[in-house]
Coordinates of C-alpha atoms in Angstrom, one line a residue:
M1 CA 98.4 48.0 73.1
A2 CA 94.9 49.4 73.1
V3 CA 93.5 46.2 74.6
M4 CA 96.1 46.4 77.4
N5 CA 95.1 50.0 78.2
L6 CA 91.4 49.0 78.3
K7 CA 92.1 46.1 80.7
F8 CA 94.3 48.3 82.9
F9 CA 91.8 51.1 83.3
D10 CA 89.0 48.5 83.8
V11 CA 90.9 47.2 86.8
V12 CA 92.5 50.4 88.1
P13 CA 90.0 53.3 88.1
V14 CA 91.1 56.6 86.5
R15 CA 90.3 58.2 89.8
F16 CA 93.1 56.3 91.4
N17 CA 95.6 57.5 88.8
L18 CA 94.3 61.0 89.3
W19 CA 94.7 60.7 93.1
L20 CA 98.2 59.5 92.6
M21 CA 99.1 62.3 90.2
I22 CA 97.7 65.0 92.5
F23 CA 99.7 63.5 95.3
T24 CA 103.0 63.4 93.4
S25 CA 102.4 66.9 91.9
C26 CA 102.4 68.3 95.4
W27 CA 105.4 66.2 96.2
V28 CA 107.4 67.6 93.2
I29 CA 106.5 71.2 93.7
Y30 CA 107.4 71.1 97.4
M31 CA 110.8 69.5 96.6
L32 CA 111.5 72.5 94.4
R33 CA 110.2 74.9 97.1
V34 CA 111.9 73.8 100.3
N35 CA 115.2 72.4 99.2
I36 CA 116.8 75.9 99.5
S37 CA 116.3 75.8 103.3
L38 CA 118.9 73.0 103.7
N39 CA 121.0 73.8 100.7
L40 CA 121.9 77.2 102.1
I41 CA 123.4 75.5 105.2
A42 CA 125.9 73.9 102.9
M43 CA 126.2 76.8 100.5
V44 CA 127.0 79.2 103.3
P45 CA 129.1 77.4 106.0
E46 CA 128.6 78.9 109.4
P47 CA 131.8 80.8 110.7
A48 CA 133.6 79.2 113.6
K49 CA 132.9 82.1 115.9
T50 CA 129.2 81.7 115.7
T51 CA 129.3 78.1 117.0
T52 CA 129.9 79.4 120.5
K53 CA 126.7 81.4 120.5
T54 CA 124.3 78.5 120.6
S55 CA 121.5 77.5 123.0
Q56 CA 121.8 75.6 126.2
C57 CA 121.3 72.3 124.3
G58 CA 124.9 72.1 123.1
S59 CA 125.4 68.8 124.8
N60 CA 123.1 67.2 122.3
L61 CA 125.5 67.6 119.5
Q62 CA 127.9 64.8 120.4
A63 CA 125.0 62.2 120.9
V64 CA 123.5 63.2 117.6
N65 CA 126.8 63.0 115.7
E66 CA 127.4 59.5 117.1
T67 CA 123.9 58.4 116.1
M68 CA 124.4 59.7 112.6
K69 CA 127.9 58.2 112.5
F70 CA 129.9 61.4 112.5
D71 CA 133.3 61.7 114.1
A72 CA 132.6 62.4 117.7
N73 CA 135.8 64.4 118.0
A74 CA 135.0 66.7 115.1
T75 CA 133.6 70.1 115.8
L76 CA 130.7 71.5 114.0
D77 CA 132.9 74.0 112.2
E78 CA 135.2 71.2 111.0
V79 CA 132.3 69.3 109.6
R80 CA 131.0 72.3 107.7
K81 CA 134.5 73.1 106.5
S82 CA 135.0 69.6 105.1
R83 CA 131.7 69.8 103.3
S84 CA 132.5 73.1 101.7
Q85 CA 135.7 71.6 100.4
V86 CA 133.7 68.7 98.8
E87 CA 131.4 71.2 97.2
G88 CA 134.3 73.2 95.8
E89 CA 133.0 76.7 96.7
H90 CA 130.8 78.5 99.2
F91 CA 129.3 81.9 99.7
N92 CA 129.6 84.6 102.3
W93 CA 126.0 85.7 102.4
T94 CA 124.8 87.3 105.6
M95 CA 121.8 85.9 107.6
N96 CA 119.6 88.7 106.2
Q97 CA 120.6 87.8 102.7
Q98 CA 119.8 84.1 103.3
G99 CA 116.5 85.1 104.7
T100 CA 115.8 87.1 101.6
I101 CA 116.7 84.1 99.4
I102 CA 114.2 81.9 101.3
G103 CA 111.5 84.6 101.4
A104 CA 111.8 85.6 97.8
Y105 CA 109.7 82.6 96.8
F106 CA 106.7 84.2 98.5
W107 CA 107.0 87.7 97.0
C108 CA 104.9 86.9 93.9
Y109 CA 103.4 83.6 95.1
P110 CA 100.3 85.3 96.5
F111 CA 99.5 87.1 93.2
T112 CA 99.9 84.0 91.0
S113 CA 97.9 82.0 93.5
L114 CA 95.2 84.6 93.3
V115 CA 94.8 84.1 89.5
G116 CA 95.8 80.4 89.4
G117 CA 92.3 79.2 90.1
M118 CA 90.7 81.5 87.5
A119 CA 93.4 80.4 85.0
A120 CA 92.6 76.7 85.7
E121 CA 88.8 77.3 85.4
R122 CA 89.3 79.1 82.1
W123 CA 92.0 77.1 80.3
G124 CA 91.9 73.8 82.2
P125 CA 93.9 72.7 85.3
R126 CA 95.8 70.0 83.3
Y127 CA 97.6 72.6 81.1
V128 CA 98.1 75.2 83.8
I129 CA 99.9 72.7 86.1
L130 CA 101.9 71.2 83.3
V131 CA 103.3 74.5 82.0
T132 CA 104.1 75.9 85.5
S133 CA 105.7 72.6 86.6
L134 CA 108.0 72.5 83.6
L135 CA 108.9 76.1 84.2
S136 CA 109.6 75.3 87.9
G137 CA 111.9 72.5 86.9
I138 CA 113.9 74.7 84.5
L139 CA 114.3 77.4 87.1
T140 CA 115.5 74.9 89.8
A141 CA 118.1 73.5 87.3
L142 CA 119.4 77.1 86.7
S143 CA 119.7 77.8 90.5
P144 CA 123.4 76.7 90.8
L145 CA 124.4 78.9 87.9
A146 CA 122.4 81.8 89.4
A147 CA 124.1 81.3 92.8
R148 CA 127.5 81.5 91.2
M149 CA 126.5 84.7 89.3
G150 CA 125.6 86.3 92.6
F151 CA 123.1 86.8 95.4
V152 CA 120.7 88.9 93.3
A153 CA 120.5 86.3 90.5
L154 CA 119.5 83.6 93.0
V155 CA 116.8 85.9 94.5
I156 CA 115.4 86.4 91.0
I157 CA 115.3 82.7 90.3
R158 CA 113.5 82.1 93.6
L159 CA 111.0 84.9 92.9
L160 CA 110.2 83.4 89.5
L161 CA 109.9 79.9 91.0
G162 CA 107.3 81.3 93.5
C163 CA 105.4 82.8 90.6
A164 CA 105.1 79.4 88.9
G165 CA 104.4 77.6 92.1
G166 CA 101.5 79.9 93.0
F167 CA 99.4 78.3 90.2
T168 CA 99.6 74.7 91.5
Y169 CA 97.3 74.4 94.4
P170 CA 94.4 76.5 93.1
A171 CA 94.5 74.5 89.9
L172 CA 94.5 71.2 91.8
H173 CA 91.5 72.3 93.7
A174 CA 89.7 73.1 90.4
L175 CA 90.6 69.7 89.2
V176 CA 89.3 68.0 92.4
A177 CA 86.0 69.9 92.0
R178 CA 85.6 68.4 88.5
W179 CA 86.5 64.9 89.4
A180 CA 85.9 64.0 93.0
P181 CA 82.4 62.6 94.0
P182 CA 81.2 64.1 97.3
A183 CA 81.7 60.8 99.1
E184 CA 85.4 60.7 98.1
K185 CA 86.3 64.4 98.3
G186 CA 88.2 63.9 101.6
K187 CA 90.5 61.3 100.0
F188 CA 91.2 63.6 97.1
V189 CA 91.9 66.6 99.2
S190 CA 94.2 64.5 101.4
A191 CA 96.2 63.7 98.2
M192 CA 97.4 67.3 98.4
M193 CA 99.4 66.4 101.4
G194 CA 101.9 64.9 98.9
G195 CA 103.8 68.1 99.6
T196 CA 104.6 66.5 102.9
L197 CA 106.4 63.6 101.3
G198 CA 108.2 66.2 99.2
I199 CA 109.5 67.8 102.4
V200 CA 110.3 64.4 103.9
A201 CA 112.3 63.3 100.8
T202 CA 114.0 66.6 100.5
W203 CA 115.1 67.1 104.1
S204 CA 116.0 63.4 104.5
L205 CA 118.1 63.0 101.3
T206 CA 119.5 66.5 100.7
G207 CA 122.3 66.1 103.3
P208 CA 123.7 62.8 102.0
L209 CA 123.3 64.0 98.4
M210 CA 125.2 67.2 99.0
E211 CA 128.0 65.4 100.9
K212 CA 128.6 63.0 98.1
F213 CA 128.0 65.1 95.0
G214 CA 128.1 68.7 96.1
W215 CA 125.3 71.1 96.9
A216 CA 124.5 71.7 93.2
S217 CA 123.2 68.1 92.9
A218 CA 120.5 69.1 95.4
F219 CA 119.1 71.3 92.7
Y220 CA 119.7 69.1 89.7
V221 CA 118.1 65.9 91.0
P222 CA 114.7 67.5 92.0
A223 CA 114.6 69.3 88.6
A224 CA 115.2 66.0 86.8
L225 CA 112.4 64.3 88.8
C226 CA 110.1 67.2 87.9
F227 CA 110.7 66.7 84.2
V228 CA 110.0 63.0 84.4
W229 CA 106.8 63.6 86.4
C230 CA 105.5 66.1 83.7
G231 CA 105.5 63.2 81.2
F232 CA 103.3 61.1 83.4
W233 CA 101.0 64.1 84.1
W234 CA 100.5 64.7 80.4
Y235 CA 99.5 61.1 79.7
L236 CA 97.4 60.3 82.7
V237 CA 95.4 63.4 83.5
A238 CA 92.5 65.1 81.8
D239 CA 90.5 68.2 82.8
T240 CA 87.2 66.4 83.2
P241 CA 85.9 62.8 83.1
N242 CA 84.3 63.6 79.6
D243 CA 87.8 64.6 78.3
H244 CA 89.6 61.5 79.5
P245 CA 90.4 59.2 76.5
R246 CA 90.7 56.0 78.6
I247 CA 88.0 56.2 81.3
T248 CA 85.4 53.5 81.3
S249 CA 81.7 54.4 80.6
A250 CA 80.7 53.0 84.0
E251 CA 83.2 55.2 85.9
K252 CA 82.3 58.3 83.9
K253 CA 78.7 57.8 84.7
Y254 CA 79.4 57.3 88.4
I255 CA 81.3 60.5 88.6
M256 CA 78.9 62.6 86.6
D257 CA 75.9 61.3 88.4
A258 CA 77.5 62.0 91.8
L259 CA 78.5 65.5 90.9
G260 CA 75.1 66.4 89.4
D261 CA 74.7 70.0 88.4
K262 CA 76.8 71.5 91.1
V263 CA 79.9 71.8 88.9
K264 CA 80.0 73.3 85.4
T265 CA 82.9 74.4 83.3
S266 CA 82.7 78.0 82.5
K267 CA 85.0 80.6 80.9
G268 CA 83.2 83.5 82.5
L269 CA 84.5 85.6 85.4
P270 CA 83.6 84.4 89.0
P271 CA 81.0 86.5 90.9
F272 CA 83.7 88.5 92.7
K273 CA 81.2 90.9 94.4
S274 CA 79.3 88.0 96.0
I275 CA 82.6 86.2 96.9
C276 CA 84.1 89.3 98.6
T277 CA 81.0 90.1 100.6
S278 CA 80.4 86.5 101.7
F279 CA 80.9 86.1 105.5
P280 CA 81.3 82.3 105.3
F281 CA 84.1 82.8 102.8
L282 CA 85.7 85.3 105.2
A283 CA 85.6 82.7 108.0
M284 CA 87.2 80.2 105.7
I285 CA 90.0 82.6 104.8
I286 CA 90.8 83.2 108.4
L287 CA 90.8 79.5 109.1
H288 CA 93.1 78.9 106.2
Y289 CA 95.5 81.7 107.2
G290 CA 95.9 80.1 110.7
N291 CA 96.7 76.8 109.1
V292 CA 99.2 78.2 106.6
W293 CA 100.9 80.2 109.3
G294 CA 101.7 77.1 111.3
L295 CA 102.7 75.1 108.2
Y296 CA 105.1 77.8 106.9
F297 CA 106.5 78.4 110.3
V298 CA 107.8 74.8 110.6
M299 CA 108.6 74.5 106.9
T300 CA 110.7 77.7 106.6
V301 CA 112.4 77.9 110.0
G302 CA 112.2 74.2 111.1
P303 CA 115.7 73.3 109.9
K304 CA 117.1 76.4 111.7
F305 CA 115.3 75.5 114.9
V306 CA 116.5 71.9 115.1
S307 CA 120.0 72.8 114.0
S308 CA 120.5 76.0 116.1
V309 CA 118.5 75.3 119.2
L310 CA 118.6 71.5 119.5
N311 CA 122.0 71.5 117.9
F312 CA 121.4 68.7 115.4
E313 CA 123.9 68.5 112.6
L314 CA 122.8 69.0 109.0
Q315 CA 122.0 65.4 108.1
A316 CA 120.3 64.8 111.5
A317 CA 118.4 68.1 111.1
G318 CA 117.0 67.0 107.8
V319 CA 115.8 63.7 109.2
I320 CA 114.3 65.2 112.4
S321 CA 112.7 68.2 110.6
A322 CA 111.0 65.8 108.2
L323 CA 109.2 63.7 110.9
P324 CA 106.4 66.3 111.6
Y325 CA 105.5 66.3 107.9
L326 CA 105.5 62.6 107.7
A327 CA 103.0 62.4 110.6
R328 CA 100.9 65.1 108.9
M329 CA 100.7 63.2 105.7
L330 CA 99.7 59.9 107.3
L331 CA 97.1 61.4 109.6
A332 CA 95.7 63.5 106.8
T333 CA 94.8 60.3 104.9
V334 CA 93.2 58.9 108.1
F335 CA 91.2 62.1 108.7
G336 CA 90.2 62.3 105.1
S337 CA 88.8 58.8 105.0
L338 CA 87.1 59.3 108.4
G339 CA 85.4 62.4 107.2
D340 CA 84.2 60.7 104.0
C341 CA 82.8 57.8 106.1
I342 CA 81.0 60.1 108.5
L343 CA 79.5 62.1 105.7
S344 CA 78.4 59.1 103.6
R345 CA 76.7 57.6 106.7
K346 CA 75.1 61.0 107.5
M347 CA 76.4 60.8 111.1
M348 CA 77.2 64.6 111.0
T349 CA 76.3 67.4 108.7
T350 CA 79.0 69.0 106.5
T351 CA 79.0 72.1 108.7
T352 CA 79.4 70.1 111.9
I353 CA 82.3 68.1 110.4
R354 CA 84.1 71.2 109.4
K355 CA 83.8 72.8 112.8
F356 CA 84.4 69.7 114.9
F357 CA 87.6 68.8 113.2
C358 CA 89.0 72.3 113.8
L359 CA 89.8 70.9 117.3
F360 CA 92.3 68.6 115.6
S361 CA 93.6 70.8 112.7
H362 CA 94.1 74.0 114.7
I363 CA 93.4 74.0 118.4
I364 CA 95.4 71.0 119.5
P365 CA 98.4 71.9 117.3
G366 CA 98.4 75.4 118.8
I367 CA 98.4 74.1 122.3
L368 CA 101.3 71.7 121.5
L369 CA 103.4 74.5 120.1
V370 CA 103.1 76.3 123.4
L371 CA 104.1 73.1 125.3
M372 CA 107.0 72.7 122.9
M373 CA 108.7 75.7 124.5
Y374 CA 108.7 74.1 127.9
T375 CA 110.4 70.9 127.1
G376 CA 113.9 72.2 127.8
C377 CA 116.7 70.2 126.2
S378 CA 114.8 66.9 126.1
T379 CA 115.4 66.1 122.5
A380 CA 113.0 63.1 122.3
L381 CA 110.2 65.1 124.0
S382 CA 110.7 68.1 121.8
V383 CA 110.6 66.1 118.6
T384 CA 107.6 64.1 119.8
I385 CA 105.6 67.3 120.5
I386 CA 106.3 69.1 117.3
T387 CA 105.6 65.9 115.4
M388 CA 102.2 65.5 117.1
S389 CA 101.4 69.2 116.4
M390 CA 101.9 68.8 112.7
G391 CA 100.4 65.3 112.7
F392 CA 97.1 66.5 114.1
N393 CA 97.1 69.3 111.6
G394 CA 96.5 66.7 109.0
A395 CA 92.8 67.1 109.9
A396 CA 93.0 70.3 107.8
T397 CA 91.8 68.0 105.0
L398 CA 88.4 68.2 106.6
T399 CA 88.5 71.9 107.6
N400 CA 90.1 74.8 105.6
L401 CA 91.4 72.5 102.8
Q402 CA 87.9 71.4 101.9
N403 CA 85.6 74.2 103.0
H404 CA 85.9 76.2 99.7
Q405 CA 84.7 73.1 97.9
D406 CA 81.6 73.2 100.1
L407 CA 80.9 76.9 99.5
A408 CA 81.1 77.0 95.7
P409 CA 82.5 73.9 93.8
N410 CA 82.0 75.9 90.5
Y411 CA 84.7 78.3 91.7
A412 CA 86.7 76.1 94.0
G413 CA 89.9 77.0 92.3
T414 CA 89.2 80.7 92.6
L415 CA 88.2 80.6 96.2
Y416 CA 91.3 78.6 97.2
G417 CA 93.5 80.9 95.1
I418 CA 92.2 83.9 97.0
A419 CA 92.5 82.2 100.4
N420 CA 96.0 80.9 99.5
A421 CA 97.1 84.3 98.2
I422 CA 96.3 85.8 101.6
G423 CA 97.6 82.8 103.6
S424 CA 100.9 82.6 101.7
T425 CA 101.9 86.0 103.1
A426 CA 102.7 84.0 106.3
G427 CA 105.6 82.5 104.4
F428 CA 107.0 86.1 104.1
F429 CA 106.3 87.1 107.7
T430 CA 107.4 84.1 109.6
P431 CA 111.1 84.3 108.6
M432 CA 111.1 88.0 109.5
I433 CA 109.5 87.4 112.9
T434 CA 111.9 84.5 113.6
A435 CA 114.9 86.6 112.6
Y436 CA 113.8 89.5 114.8
F437 CA 113.3 87.4 118.0
T438 CA 116.5 85.3 117.4
R439 CA 118.8 88.1 116.3
N440 CA 120.8 87.8 119.5
G441 CA 121.0 84.0 119.9
N442 CA 119.2 80.8 119.7
T443 CA 117.9 79.9 123.1
F444 CA 114.4 78.7 124.1
D445 CA 113.7 82.1 125.6
Q446 CA 114.4 83.8 122.3
W447 CA 112.4 81.3 120.3
R448 CA 109.4 81.3 122.8
P449 CA 107.6 84.4 121.4
V450 CA 107.8 82.9 117.9
F451 CA 106.0 79.8 119.0
F452 CA 103.5 81.8 121.0
I453 CA 102.6 83.8 118.0
G454 CA 102.1 80.7 115.9
A455 CA 99.9 79.1 118.5
S456 CA 97.8 82.2 118.9
V457 CA 97.1 82.4 115.1
Y458 CA 96.2 78.7 115.0
I459 CA 93.7 78.9 117.9
V460 CA 92.1 82.3 117.2
A461 CA 91.4 81.3 113.5
A462 CA 89.7 78.1 114.6
I463 CA 87.5 79.9 117.1
F464 CA 86.4 82.4 114.5
F465 CA 85.5 79.7 112.1
I466 CA 83.6 77.7 114.7
L467 CA 81.5 80.8 115.4
F468 CA 80.9 82.0 111.9
G469 CA 81.8 79.3 109.3
T470 CA 79.5 77.0 107.4
G471 CA 79.7 74.0 105.1
N472 CA 76.6 74.8 103.1
I473 CA 76.8 75.6 99.4
Q474 CA 76.3 79.3 98.7
P475 CA 73.8 80.8 96.3
W476 CA 76.5 82.5 94.2
N477 CA 77.9 79.1 93.2
F478 CA 75.0 79.2 90.6
A479 CA 75.5 82.8 89.7
S480 CA 75.1 82.2 85.9
D481 CA 72.1 80.0 86.4
D482 CA 70.5 82.6 88.7
K483 CA 70.9 85.3 86.0
D484 CA 69.2 83.1 83.4
D485 CA 66.4 82.2 85.8
D486 CA 65.9 85.9 86.6
K487 CA 65.7 86.7 82.9
I488 CA 63.1 83.9 82.4
K489 CA 61.0 85.2 85.3
T490 CA 61.3 88.8 83.9
D491 CA 60.2 87.7 80.5
N492 CA 57.3 85.7 81.9
L493 CA 56.1 88.6 84.0
K494 CA 56.2 90.8 80.9
D495 CA 54.2 88.3 78.9
M496 CA 51.7 88.1 81.8
G497 CA 51.2 91.9 81.6
D498 CA 50.6 91.7 77.9
D499 CA 48.2 88.8 78.3
A500 CA 46.3 90.6 81.1
K501 CA 45.7 93.5 78.7
N502 CA 44.2 91.0 76.2
G503 CA 42.0 89.3 78.8
N504 CA 44.1 86.1 79.0
L505 CA 45.5 86.5 82.6
K506 CA 44.5 83.0 83.8
D507 CA 46.2 81.3 80.9
S508 CA 49.3 83.4 81.2
K509 CA 49.7 82.5 84.9
E510 CA 49.5 78.8 84.1
T511 CA 52.0 79.1 81.4
S512 CA 54.4 81.1 83.6
L513 CA 54.3 78.6 86.4
T514 CA 54.9 75.8 83.9
V515 CA 58.0 77.5 82.5
T516 CA 59.4 78.5 85.8
R517 CA 59.2 75.0 87.2
A518 CA 60.8 73.6 84.1

C-alpha cells in the first residue's frame, strides 16, 4: 500500500490535491451557507393574494413553466400548495422574519472571520478548517429540527453556522501562503471560487430535491456531503510542505525554494499597529468590500429577484440564479492562469496587474449592473447581463483576493480575516436595503436603486485602489526579523562604544559591519 501511495504522489503532485481540497472546501461551505435562500421558498409558501402584486414581467411565467415542464394551466399558488403538501408542513413566517433568518448567518461571521486568520497562523489551517467544517455540517443537519421548534431556534442555528463559517476563508488564505509558489498563486486563489460551484449545485439541485423528498432533505444532503469531505481533508492536507507525510523530496524542495524566506510559521501576534496604519492595506480593504458587496447582493437576493421580478418558478429560479456564479468560477480560473503567466514572464509588475484587472473585477461588473435595470422584461438579455457581470468579477482572483498575499504573506490569513470581517457586513446590509426598496412591490423601478447602489460600491472601490493600492510587500511582513535586526544593531553600537573607549574603534567597526551583513 505504501508503494501505491508513493507512485500516486510521484505522478500527481501534492499541490494538485491541495488545490482540489481548497476548491471543494469552498464548495461545501457555500452549500451550507446559501441553501436557506431557496429552502425558505418551499418552507414558507407564498400566499395566493401576493401573486397578483408582481412585476410587469408576469407573462414570462407561462413560458418558463413550459420550459421546465410544469403544468401550463397551474398557477403559481397551486404549484406552491402542492409542494407544501409533499413536504408535510410549512411555516407562516413574515418577510421580515425570513430576512432575519437569512441575515443571521452574518451576525457573528465578521467576528470569527477577524480571528480566523490568526487562529490558522497559530494552530494550523488544517485543524481550524476541519473542526469548523464538522461543526457546520452538524448545525446544518439540525436545521430542520430547529425550524420545527420555531423561528428563534432556526435563527440561532444560522447564527452559529455563520460563526463556524467565518473561519474558513482566512484559514484557506493562510494555507495558500504556506504552499503556493509565487508563479502559481493565481491558480491557488482561483480555487477559492469553489464556492461558486457550491452555489451552482445548491440552486440547481435544491428544487428537484425538495419536490421529491421534502425540504428537510435540502439540509440533510449537504450536511452528509460535508462529513464525507472532512474525511478527505484530514487525509490529504497538511499545514506546510514539511508536515506532509507523502510529498516527494523534489516537490518539497521546489515549493520551499520558491517561497524563500517570505513566509514563516509563527505563534506570535501580528503587528496590528503597522497593519492598521498601512494605507495600502486600507486600499485593499475598500477594494475587497466593493467586491463582496456585489457578490453578496446576487447571492442573498438573487433568487428573490429572478423569482419575483422575472417571475421564474422555484426550480427555474435555481437554475437561472446559478448561471452567474458558474461564469464567475470559469473566468476566475482563466484570469488566475493569465495573471500567473503575465507575472512569470515579467510582462507587468505585480502592482500593475492588481490595478489593471480592477477594470474586469469591479468596473465592468458595476456598469453591467446598471444596464441590467434597463433590459425590461427581456429574460434572455437580463440573464445574459447579470451572468456577464458576475463572470467578469472572476478577475477578483488577481485583485482583492490576492493583494493581501502581496502585502504580507506571513500574515495573509490575518489580513484577509480583517478585510473579510469588514466586507462581510455587506451580507447583513444588502437584504435590508433590498427589503426597504421592494417593500411595496417587485418592479424594475423598485429594484433599480438596489442595483445602482451595488454598481456604485463596485466602481468607487476600484477607483480608490487604482489611485492608492500597491502589490509590493510591506516592511511589517518581517516584523519579527526587524526587531531582531534592531537588537543586533543596538548591541553592535554598544560594543563599538566600549571598544572606542579602549582604543579599538577601527576593529569594532569592521566587526560590526561583518555582523550586520551576515
